[in-house]
Amino acid sequence: MAAQTQAVKRGAKVSQGVIVSDTDSFIDEVTEEVRRDRLFALMRKYGWIGVLAVLLLVGGAAWNEWRKAQDTAQAQALGDGLLTALTQDTPEAALAQLDQLPTDRAGATLVTGFAKAAQHLAAGDTQAAVAQFETLATDAQIAPAYRQLASFRALTLASTRSTAERRLGFEALLQSTGILRLLAEEQLALLDIEEGNSDAAKERLNKIIADAETTAGLRRRAAQLIVALGGSVPQAG
């Protein structure tokens, strides 16, 4: 009898454990189902944001690749056009070809502008070359260094302008950097000589010689001018 009672108790415990286990499993299934329902609801509500983000990323990458391909094609077309123009038999024919090249970008304007100025000089039309350089010098889309170079070339070619006007232009270039600043100083020394002010010219030329950025050729020219003016060049060391 006692054995039967213990068996019944053990059976009850087993049944109770099975019931508890089934209840926990049911609760877990319900909880997981609720989570899935919430997730699907959130996806239906906000899923378009993720899709839009993916589309924007893919579209941006495609646009970037297309733009790079366009830039490459335009650069190649510009290079081919320049090569064709510069291999013409006459400057006039070269200028006609250069006029057909696109100038809708700063790089294209810069390259074709200097090429046109060179062809004007080859044709003996200095005034047209000066006008071309002045156009480049005032183009805000071109980098300042190239604008300054164009201004320098225009000033050195504009021999018909007054000394005061050229001096003003070269003095403005003294604010530039590198060799262009020293070349402007040299031109100012030449203007001093033109005006008969040899002392001022020698002072400028000595400054050029003493400058650490002066090239060997420029230093040699400055020394020769000082000697020609009756001055003496200081010995190095």
XYZ file of N, CA and C in Angstrom:
711
model
N 0.838 -1.211 0.000
C 0.000 0.000 0.000
C 0.867 1.253 0.000
N 1.883 1.219 0.819
C 2.799 2.374 0.887
C 3.515 2.565 -0.432
N 3.870 1.431 -1.049
C 4.548 1.514 -2.348
C 3.655 2.124 -3.394
N 2.394 1.754 -3.375
C 1.441 2.321 -4.337
C 1.288 3.823 -4.133
N 1.281 4.210 -2.861
C 1.120 5.642 -2.559
C 2.301 6.444 -3.084
N 3.521 5.902 -2.887
C 4.715 6.602 -3.381
C 4.730 6.678 -4.895
N 4.242 5.616 -5.524
C 4.187 5.601 -6.995
C 3.241 6.659 -7.499
N 2.112 6.790 -6.781
C 1.137 7.812 -7.192
C 1.733 9.203 -7.043
N 2.460 9.392 -5.913
C 3.065 10.705 -5.685
C 4.078 11.025 -6.765
N 4.912 9.996 -7.091
C 5.909 10.242 -8.144
C 5.244 10.560 -9.468
N 4.166 9.914 -9.767
C 3.440 10.179 -11.012
C 2.879 11.578 -11.028
N 2.385 12.009 -9.844
C 1.828 13.363 -9.778
C 2.910 14.411 -10.011
N 4.085 14.154 -9.401
C 5.182 15.105 -9.601
C 5.599 15.163 -11.058
N 5.697 13.986 -11.696
C 6.061 13.952 -13.100
C 5.047 14.694 -13.942
N 3.768 14.474 -13.653
C 2.707 15.154 -14.408
C 2.789 16.658 -14.206
N 3.048 17.038 -12.934
C 3.158 18.475 -12.629
C 4.332 19.093 -13.379
N 5.479 18.346 -13.438
C 6.643 18.843 -14.157
C 6.362 18.975 -15.637
N 5.625 18.006 -16.188
C 5.286 18.073 -17.611
C 4.399 19.260 -17.896
N 3.434 19.486 -16.979
C 2.510 20.615 -17.155
C 3.277 21.951 -17.102
N 4.205 22.059 -16.106
C 4.989 23.292 -15.979
C 5.856 23.505 -17.208
N 6.478 22.415 -17.684
C 7.318 22.505 -18.867
C 6.497 22.924 -20.081
N 5.307 22.320 -20.224
C 4.440 22.701 -21.347
C 4.008 24.147 -21.235
N 3.752 24.598 -20.014
C 3.329 25.990 -19.816
C 4.450 26.959 -20.186
N 5.695 26.641 -19.744
C 6.844 27.498 -20.084
C 7.066 27.536 -21.585
N 6.966 26.372 -22.208
C 7.154 26.314 -23.663
C 6.093 27.137 -24.371
N 4.859 27.053 -23.904
C 3.764 27.814 -24.507
C 3.999 29.318 -24.356
N 4.463 29.710 -23.127
C 4.728 31.131 -22.876
C 5.851 31.634 -23.780
N 6.911 30.790 -23.948
C 8.026 31.179 -24.815
C 7.561 31.342 -26.252
N 6.708 30.434 -26.703
C 6.208 30.522 -28.075
C 5.372 31.778 -28.276
N 4.531 32.080 -27.277
C 3.694 33.286 -27.368
C 4.576 34.537 -27.379
N 5.594 34.549 -26.490
C 6.502 35.703 -26.426
C 7.238 35.896 -27.741
N 7.723 34.802 -28.329
C 8.435 34.885 -29.603
C 7.515 35.364 -30.707
N 6.274 34.908 -30.672
C 5.299 35.325 -31.674
C 5.008 36.822 -31.562
N 4.898 37.283 -30.310
C 4.651 38.717 -30.085
C 5.837 39.537 -30.592
N 7.054 39.040 -30.348
C 8.236 39.738 -30.837
C 8.255 39.811 -32.353
N 7.913 38.702 -33.005
C 7.884 38.699 -34.473
C 6.840 39.665 -34.989
N 5.687 39.677 -34.324
C 4.629 40.606 -34.757
C 5.089 42.053 -34.617
N 5.772 42.357 -33.522
C 6.275 43.717 -33.331
C 7.340 44.062 -34.374
N 8.220 43.091 -34.639
C 9.265 43.320 -35.629
C 8.667 43.574 -37.003
N 7.691 42.762 -37.391
C 7.045 42.960 -38.691
C 6.322 44.294 -38.747
N 5.732 44.687 -37.625
C 5.043 45.974 -37.584
C 6.024 47.129 -37.756
N 7.171 47.001 -37.067
C 8.190 48.040 -37.219
C 8.740 48.085 -38.636
N 8.928 46.901 -39.240
C 9.422 46.861 -40.613
C 8.424 47.476 -41.577
N 7.135 47.185 -41.347
C 6.113 47.785 -42.219
C 6.061 49.300 -42.041
N 6.354 49.765 -40.828
C 6.250 51.190 -40.555
C 7.501 51.949 -40.958
N 8.666 51.357 -40.679
C 9.922 52.075 -40.913
C 10.844 51.394 -41.916
N 10.398 50.316 -42.492
C 11.257 49.593 -43.421
C 11.657 50.398 -44.633
N 10.800 51.344 -45.057
C 11.107 52.156 -46.233
C 12.364 52.999 -46.028
N 12.692 53.305 -44.746
C 13.886 54.097 -44.472
C 15.141 53.317 -44.857
N 15.168 52.038 -44.468
C 16.299 51.206 -44.842
C 16.424 51.033 -46.340
N 15.266 50.814 -47.000
C 15.292 50.678 -48.456
C 15.793 51.955 -49.114
N 15.341 53.110 -48.604
C 15.782 54.390 -49.152
C 17.274 54.594 -48.936
N 17.785 54.196 -47.764
C 19.207 54.337 -47.493
C 20.041 53.505 -48.464
N 19.582 52.273 -48.711
C 20.301 51.410 -49.659
C 20.273 52.014 -51.056
N 19.101 52.521 -51.457
C 18.995 53.128 -52.782
C 19.895 54.347 -52.911
N 19.964 55.154 -51.845
C 20.823 56.334 -51.881
C 22.298 55.953 -51.990
N 22.693 54.920 -51.249
C 24.083 54.472 -51.316
C 24.439 53.954 -52.704
N 23.558 53.124 -53.245
C 23.812 52.564 -54.570
C 23.779 53.669 -55.626
N 22.782 54.559 -55.514
C 22.683 55.659 -56.477
C 23.865 56.602 -56.400
N 24.329 56.898 -55.174
C 25.488 57.778 -55.017
C 26.746 57.171 -55.611
N 26.940 55.877 -55.388
C 28.116 55.214 -55.966
C 28.054 55.212 -57.488
N 26.857 54.949 -58.027
C 26.707 54.941 -59.484
C 26.954 56.336 -60.059
N 26.425 57.366 -59.398
C 26.630 58.743 -59.862
C 28.103 59.127 -59.823
N 28.808 58.725 -58.767
C 30.227 59.038 -58.645
C 31.034 58.381 -59.762
N 30.737 57.132 -60.061
C 31.437 56.443 -61.140
C 31.129 57.080 -62.491
N 29.869 57.479 -62.681
C 29.484 58.108 -63.952
C 30.200 59.452 -64.116
N 30.291 60.213 -63.006
C 30.960 61.514 -63.065
C 32.446 61.346 -63.366
N 33.083 60.342 -62.743
C 34.494 60.081 -63.029
C 34.701 59.720 -64.494
N 33.791 58.903 -65.019
C 33.906 58.519 -66.428
C 33.730 59.733 -67.336
N 32.808 60.627 -66.971
C 32.595 61.843 -67.760
C 33.832 62.742 -67.724
N 34.416 62.904 -66.535
C 35.620 63.737 -66.409
C 36.767 63.161 -67.235
N 36.917 61.858 -67.184
C 37.982 61.220 -67.956
C 37.765 61.418 -69.452
N 36.518 61.252 -69.889
C 36.207 61.420 -71.315
C 36.439 62.863 -71.761
N 36.048 63.829 -70.924
C 36.252 65.232 -71.278
C 37.736 65.583 -71.323
N 38.515 65.054 -70.374
C 39.960 65.320 -70.370
C 40.625 64.723 -71.608
N 40.199 63.526 -71.985
C 40.760 62.901 -73.184
C 40.399 63.695 -74.434
N 39.140 64.149 -74.492
C 38.718 64.940 -75.659
C 39.489 66.259 -75.741
N 39.722 66.886 -74.579
C 40.492 68.131 -74.562
C 41.929 67.891 -75.014
N 42.533 66.820 -74.517
C 43.901 66.503 -74.922
C 44.011 66.222 -76.418
N 43.045 65.480 -76.946
C 43.057 65.196 -78.391
C 42.892 66.483 -79.200
N 41.998 67.365 -78.712
C 41.785 68.631 -79.420
C 43.012 69.515 -79.407
N 43.687 69.574 -78.261
C 44.919 70.370 -78.173
C 46.005 69.817 -79.093
N 46.135 68.487 -79.113
C 47.142 67.866 -79.969
C 46.861 68.169 -81.439
N 45.586 68.101 -81.796
C 45.217 68.411 -83.178
C 45.522 69.870 -83.520
N 45.202 70.771 -82.593
C 45.414 72.201 -82.842
C 46.896 72.535 -82.962
N 47.702 71.980 -82.063
C 49.115 72.339 -82.027
C 49.931 71.683 -83.136
N 49.326 70.786 -83.865
C 50.034 70.166 -85.004
C 49.590 70.753 -86.341
N 48.854 71.861 -86.284
C 48.465 72.536 -87.529
C 49.665 73.231 -88.166
N 49.570 73.494 -89.440
C 50.704 74.067 -90.178
C 50.941 75.540 -89.856
N 49.879 76.267 -89.499
C 50.018 77.707 -89.259
C 49.374 78.081 -87.925
N 49.834 79.168 -87.291
C 49.198 79.631 -86.056
C 47.720 79.949 -86.244
N 47.369 80.470 -87.394
C 45.966 80.818 -87.656
C 45.098 79.568 -87.633
N 45.593 78.496 -88.269
C 44.834 77.239 -88.266
C 44.748 76.663 -86.848
N 45.837 76.790 -86.092
C 45.828 76.308 -84.713
C 44.822 77.081 -83.866
N 44.770 78.406 -84.045
C 43.807 79.217 -83.295
C 42.372 78.847 -83.646
N 42.135 78.551 -84.917
C 40.794 78.139 -85.334
C 40.390 76.846 -84.643
N 41.329 75.925 -84.505
C 41.043 74.668 -83.805
C 40.838 74.905 -82.309
N 41.669 75.764 -81.727
C 41.551 76.040 -80.293
C 40.234 76.709 -79.951
N 39.715 77.521 -80.851
C 38.430 78.187 -80.603
C 37.275 77.196 -80.514
N 37.454 76.002 -81.057
C 36.391 75.003 -81.043
C 36.410 74.139 -79.781
N 37.468 74.266 -78.985
C 37.560 73.446 -77.777
C 36.669 74.003 -76.674
N 36.117 73.122 -75.822
C 35.247 73.602 -74.733
C 36.047 74.340 -73.678
N 35.428 75.361 -73.121
C 36.064 76.139 -72.048
C 35.102 76.288 -70.871
N 34.317 75.230 -70.621
C 33.328 75.294 -69.546
C 33.902 74.887 -68.196
N 35.184 74.557 -68.164
C 35.826 74.199 -66.905
C 37.114 74.996 -66.758
N 37.507 75.222 -65.491
C 38.689 76.059 -65.238
C 39.930 75.467 -65.878
N 40.102 74.148 -65.801
C 41.274 73.516 -66.388
C 41.336 73.692 -67.885
N 40.181 73.537 -68.552
C 40.145 73.700 -70.002
C 40.418 75.147 -70.392
N 39.861 76.089 -69.638
C 40.105 77.514 -69.910
C 41.574 77.849 -69.765
N 42.206 77.321 -68.741
C 43.617 77.601 -68.486
C 44.498 77.073 -69.623
N 44.307 75.813 -69.980
C 45.167 75.187 -70.980
C 44.963 75.831 -72.353
N 43.714 75.977 -72.756
C 43.461 76.566 -74.075
C 43.861 78.036 -74.111
N 43.716 78.742 -72.976
C 44.091 80.153 -72.932
C 45.577 80.363 -73.152
N 46.403 79.596 -72.457
C 47.851 79.716 -72.653
C 48.253 79.253 -74.052
N 47.573 78.236 -74.566
C 47.880 77.772 -75.925
C 47.537 78.847 -76.958
N 46.412 79.521 -76.769
C 46.031 80.596 -77.701
C 47.035 81.746 -77.647
N 47.456 82.113 -76.439
C 48.438 83.197 -76.313
C 49.736 82.839 -77.033
N 50.159 81.585 -76.901
C 51.383 81.152 -77.583
C 51.227 81.217 -79.097
N 50.054 80.860 -79.600
C 49.830 80.913 -81.048
C 49.752 82.354 -81.549
N 49.195 83.244 -80.734
C 49.182 84.667 -81.113
C 50.602 85.203 -81.218
N 51.464 84.798 -80.278
C 52.854 85.223 -80.326
C 53.560 84.635 -81.547
N 53.246 83.374 -81.854
C 53.852 82.751 -83.034
C 53.417 83.456 -84.310
N 52.206 83.996 -84.305
C 51.703 84.718 -85.476
C 52.176 86.166 -85.504
N 52.891 86.607 -84.467
C 53.392 87.970 -84.421
C 52.390 88.984 -83.906
N 51.274 88.517 -83.334
C 50.234 89.413 -82.832
C 50.388 89.559 -81.319
N 51.286 90.439 -80.897
C 51.574 90.603 -79.474
C 50.381 91.153 -78.711
N 49.655 92.086 -79.320
C 48.506 92.676 -78.638
C 47.451 91.621 -78.325
N 47.208 90.706 -79.260
C 46.235 89.644 -79.013
C 46.716 88.715 -77.907
N 48.034 88.453 -77.867
C 48.592 87.616 -76.808
C 48.428 88.286 -75.447
N 48.699 89.599 -75.400
C 48.524 90.335 -74.141
C 47.071 90.285 -73.694
N 46.157 90.477 -74.621
C 44.728 90.430 -74.275
C 44.339 89.049 -73.745
N 44.906 88.003 -74.334
C 44.601 86.649 -73.879
C 45.136 86.415 -72.472
N 46.364 86.855 -72.216
C 46.932 86.706 -70.875
C 46.134 87.508 -69.845
N 45.698 88.698 -70.220
C 44.912 89.516 -69.289
C 43.564 88.869 -68.986
N 42.990 88.207 -69.965
C 41.736 87.486 -69.729
C 41.937 86.371 -68.710
N 43.039 85.641 -68.844
C 43.342 84.582 -67.887
C 43.627 85.159 -66.500
N 44.298 86.303 -66.458
C 44.677 86.901 -65.178
C 43.475 87.367 -64.364
N 42.349 87.595 -65.023
C 41.157 88.088 -64.318
C 40.071 87.023 -64.184
N 40.380 85.780 -64.550
C 39.397 84.695 -64.470
C 39.427 84.104 -63.061
N 38.363 84.314 -62.300
C 38.317 83.862 -60.907
C 38.292 82.349 -60.771
N 37.947 81.630 -61.833
C 37.902 80.177 -61.752
C 39.295 79.545 -61.814
N 40.280 80.301 -62.252
C 41.636 79.782 -62.387
C 42.389 79.990 -61.069
N 43.256 79.060 -60.725
C 44.031 79.141 -59.483
C 44.880 80.417 -59.463
N 45.050 81.023 -58.288
C 45.786 82.292 -58.195
C 47.194 82.235 -58.799
N 47.908 81.133 -58.619
C 49.271 81.044 -59.146
C 49.290 81.204 -60.668
N 48.320 80.603 -61.349
C 48.271 80.709 -62.808
C 47.791 82.093 -63.245
N 46.904 82.690 -62.453
C 46.485 84.062 -62.769
C 47.665 85.020 -62.658
N 48.484 84.834 -61.630
C 49.668 85.687 -61.459
C 50.660 85.489 -62.600
N 50.830 84.243 -63.030
C 51.733 83.974 -64.147
C 51.235 84.646 -65.420
N 49.922 84.570 -65.660
C 49.349 85.223 -66.839
C 49.528 86.736 -66.765
N 49.345 87.295 -65.578
C 49.540 88.740 -65.393
C 50.994 89.128 -65.665
N 51.930 88.322 -65.191
C 53.345 88.595 -65.415
C 53.674 88.586 -66.911
N 53.148 87.594 -67.630
C 53.416 87.517 -69.062
C 52.808 88.712 -69.797
N 51.619 89.120 -69.380
C 50.986 90.268 -70.022
C 51.819 91.536 -69.808
N 52.333 91.715 -68.592
C 53.120 92.909 -68.281
C 54.446 92.929 -69.040
N 55.083 91.770 -69.170
C 56.370 91.740 -69.869
C 56.204 91.966 -71.370
N 55.006 91.673 -71.898
C 54.773 91.856 -73.333
C 54.210 93.237 -73.669
N 53.586 93.888 -72.686
C 52.915 95.169 -72.939
C 53.919 96.315 -72.886
N 54.836 96.330 -73.828
C 55.882 97.354 -73.840
C 55.345 98.741 -74.173
N 54.161 98.817 -74.763
C 53.596 100.117 -75.130
C 52.948 100.822 -73.943
N 52.791 100.119 -72.831
C 52.177 100.756 -71.668
C 53.198 101.644 -70.967
N 52.655 102.542 -70.169
C 53.531 103.466 -69.450
C 54.339 102.720 -68.393
N 55.471 103.303 -68.038
C 56.327 102.700 -67.011
C 55.589 102.612 -65.678
N 54.809 103.646 -65.363
C 54.076 103.665 -64.093
C 53.060 102.527 -64.032
N 52.389 102.274 -65.136
C 51.379 101.211 -65.159
C 52.028 99.843 -65.005
N 53.134 99.628 -65.710
C 53.827 98.353 -65.587
C 54.417 98.182 -64.186
N 54.946 99.259 -63.620
C 55.515 99.185 -62.275
C 54.438 98.778 -61.271
N 53.266 99.351 -61.407
C 52.175 99.012 -60.491
C 51.835 97.522 -60.575
N 51.816 96.990 -61.809
C 51.504 95.580 -61.975
C 52.568 94.668 -61.382
N 53.841 94.993 -61.612
C 54.923 94.160 -61.078
C 54.997 94.251 -59.557
N 54.721 95.423 -59.004
C 54.724 95.557 -57.543
C 53.636 94.699 -56.905
N 52.505 94.552 -57.606
C 51.449 93.673 -57.096
C 51.916 92.218 -57.067
N 52.759 91.850 -58.025
C 53.254 90.471 -58.082
C 54.321 90.191 -57.029
N 54.844 91.217 -56.388
C 55.802 90.985 -55.309
C 55.159 90.258 -54.132
N 53.829 90.263 -54.081
C 53.121 89.568 -53.004
C 52.977 88.081 -53.282
N 53.360 87.646 -54.478
C 53.270 86.229 -54.812
C 54.420 85.468 -54.157
N 54.484 84.179 -54.398
C 55.509 83.350 -53.777
C 56.397 82.712 -54.841
N 57.565 82.230 -54.395
C 58.432 81.485 -55.293
C 59.167 82.374 -56.283
N 59.520 81.770 -57.399
C 60.349 82.429 -58.398
C 59.653 83.606 -59.051
N 58.321 83.579 -59.130
C 57.598 84.674 -59.774
C 57.828 85.992 -59.046
N 57.927 85.941 -57.736
C 58.199 87.156 -56.946
C 59.560 87.737 -57.335
N 60.554 86.886 -57.499
C 61.896 87.341 -57.846
C 61.962 87.843 -59.283
N 61.193 87.207 -60.179
C 61.160 87.688 -61.559
C 60.501 89.062 -61.637
N 59.486 89.288 -60.801
C 58.864 90.613 -60.753
C 59.860 91.655 -60.230
N 60.675 91.249 -59.254
C 61.706 92.153 -58.732
C 62.716 92.495 -59.825
N 63.070 91.524 -60.626
C 63.997 91.765 -61.735
C 63.407 92.754 -62.737
N 62.127 92.597 -63.051
C 61.484 93.511 -63.986
C 61.414 94.919 -63.424
N 61.213 95.041 -62.128
C 61.206 96.361 -61.504
C 62.598 97.000 -61.577
N 63.640 96.186 -61.433
C 64.996 96.708 -61.576
C 65.225 97.216 -63.000
N 64.697 96.497 -63.977
C 64.820 96.948 -65.368
C 64.061 98.252 -65.595
N 62.920 98.417 -64.937
C 62.174 99.678 -65.043
C 62.961 100.812 -64.389
N 63.637 100.511 -63.268
C 64.487 101.526 -62.636
C 65.586 101.975 -63.605
N 66.188 101.014 -64.303
C 67.221 101.348 -65.281
C 66.642 102.184 -66.416
N 65.432 101.812 -66.835
C 64.765 102.552 -67.917
C 64.511 103.999 -67.518
N 64.246 104.223 -66.240
C 63.996 105.577 -65.738
C 65.280 106.285 -65.326
N 66.428 105.621 -65.468
C 67.698 106.248 -65.115
C 68.054 106.177 -63.652
N 67.366 105.373 -62.891
C 67.624 105.269 -61.451
C 68.468 104.013 -61.197
N 69.773 104.124 -61.470
C 70.651 102.956 -61.366
C 70.869 102.503 -59.927
N 70.855 103.423 -58.984
C 71.064 103.039 -57.583
C 69.927 102.137 -57.094
N 68.680 102.527 -57.429
C 67.534 101.702 -57.040
C 67.595 100.341 -57.722
N 68.037 100.334 -58.982
C 68.151 99.073 -59.714
C 69.184 98.166 -59.052
N 70.339 98.692 -58.693
C 71.382 97.877 -58.058
C 70.915 97.339 -56.703
N 70.163 98.157 -55.983
C 69.648 97.700 -54.693
C 68.714 96.507 -54.872
N 67.837 96.597 -55.861
C 66.923 95.476 -56.132
C 67.699 94.234 -56.575
N 68.671 94.425 -57.430
C 69.445 93.300 -57.955
C 70.249 92.614 -56.852
N 70.790 93.405 -55.927
C 71.487 92.812 -54.784
C 70.544 92.004 -53.905
N 69.303 92.467 -53.757
C 68.307 91.715 -53.001
C 68.031 90.370 -53.669
N 67.969 90.385 -54.998
C 67.736 89.140 -55.737
C 68.885 88.162 -55.499
N 70.121 88.646 -55.573
C 71.286 87.775 -55.384
C 71.300 87.176 -53.981
N 70.883 87.963 -52.998
C 70.926 87.506 -51.600
C 69.763 86.597 -51.238
N 68.746 86.533 -52.078
C 67.567 85.738 -51.756
C 67.867 84.242 -51.916
N 67.453 83.455 -50.933
C 67.738 82.011 -50.951
C 66.977 81.278 -52.049
N 65.881 81.847 -52.527
C 65.079 81.175 -53.549
C 65.514 81.514 -54.970
N 66.497 82.379 -55.115
C 66.952 82.778 -56.445
C 67.640 81.611 -57.154
N 67.272 81.398 -58.410
C 67.907 80.344 -59.199
C 69.279 80.810 -59.684
N 70.080 79.850 -60.145
C 71.427 80.183 -60.617
C 71.375 81.116 -61.823
N 70.440 80.875 -62.740
C 70.334 81.726 -63.924
C 69.939 83.141 -63.586
N 68.966 83.293 -62.683
C 68.527 84.630 -62.282
C 69.632 85.347 -61.518
N 70.353 84.636 -60.669
C 71.460 85.263 -59.921
C 72.556 85.735 -60.881
N 72.801 84.935 -61.910
C 73.822 85.323 -62.894
C 73.401 86.572 -63.661
N 72.130 86.640 -64.060
C 71.645 87.829 -64.780
C 71.730 89.069 -63.906
N 71.352 88.926 -62.636
C 71.395 90.066 -61.714
C 72.830 90.557 -61.532
N 73.773 89.626 -61.407
C 75.178 90.011 -61.236
C 75.707 90.729 -62.473
N 75.332 90.254 -63.649
C 75.777 90.898 -64.889
C 75.230 92.312 -65.009
N 73.971 92.510 -64.593
C 73.383 93.849 -64.641
C 74.083 94.789 -63.661
N 74.421 94.293 -62.476
C 75.109 95.136 -61.491
C 76.454 95.596 -62.038
N 77.188 94.665 -62.632
C 78.485 95.013 -63.227
C 78.312 96.011 -64.348
N 77.288 95.807 -65.182
C 77.041 96.722 -66.301
C 76.699 98.122 -65.811
N 76.109 98.206 -64.620
C 75.761 99.499 -64.034
C 76.924 100.131 -63.284
N 78.071 99.464 -63.292
C 79.243 100.021 -62.610
C 79.355 99.625 -61.177
N 78.548 98.677 -60.734
C 78.593 98.237 -59.342
C 79.465 97.004 -59.200
N 79.565 96.524 -57.983
C 80.335 95.326 -57.697
C 79.431 94.292 -57.040
N 79.679 93.048 -57.372
C 78.866 91.957 -56.830
C 79.549 91.424 -55.579
N 78.827 91.335 -54.457
C 79.450 90.786 -53.243
C 79.811 89.333 -53.418
N 81.016 88.971 -52.944
C 81.485 87.600 -53.077
C 80.822 86.723 -52.008
N 80.435 85.511 -52.443
C 79.810 84.578 -51.510
C 80.833 84.138 -50.464
N 80.409 84.043 -49.196
C 81.283 83.554 -48.128
C 82.266 84.602 -47.692
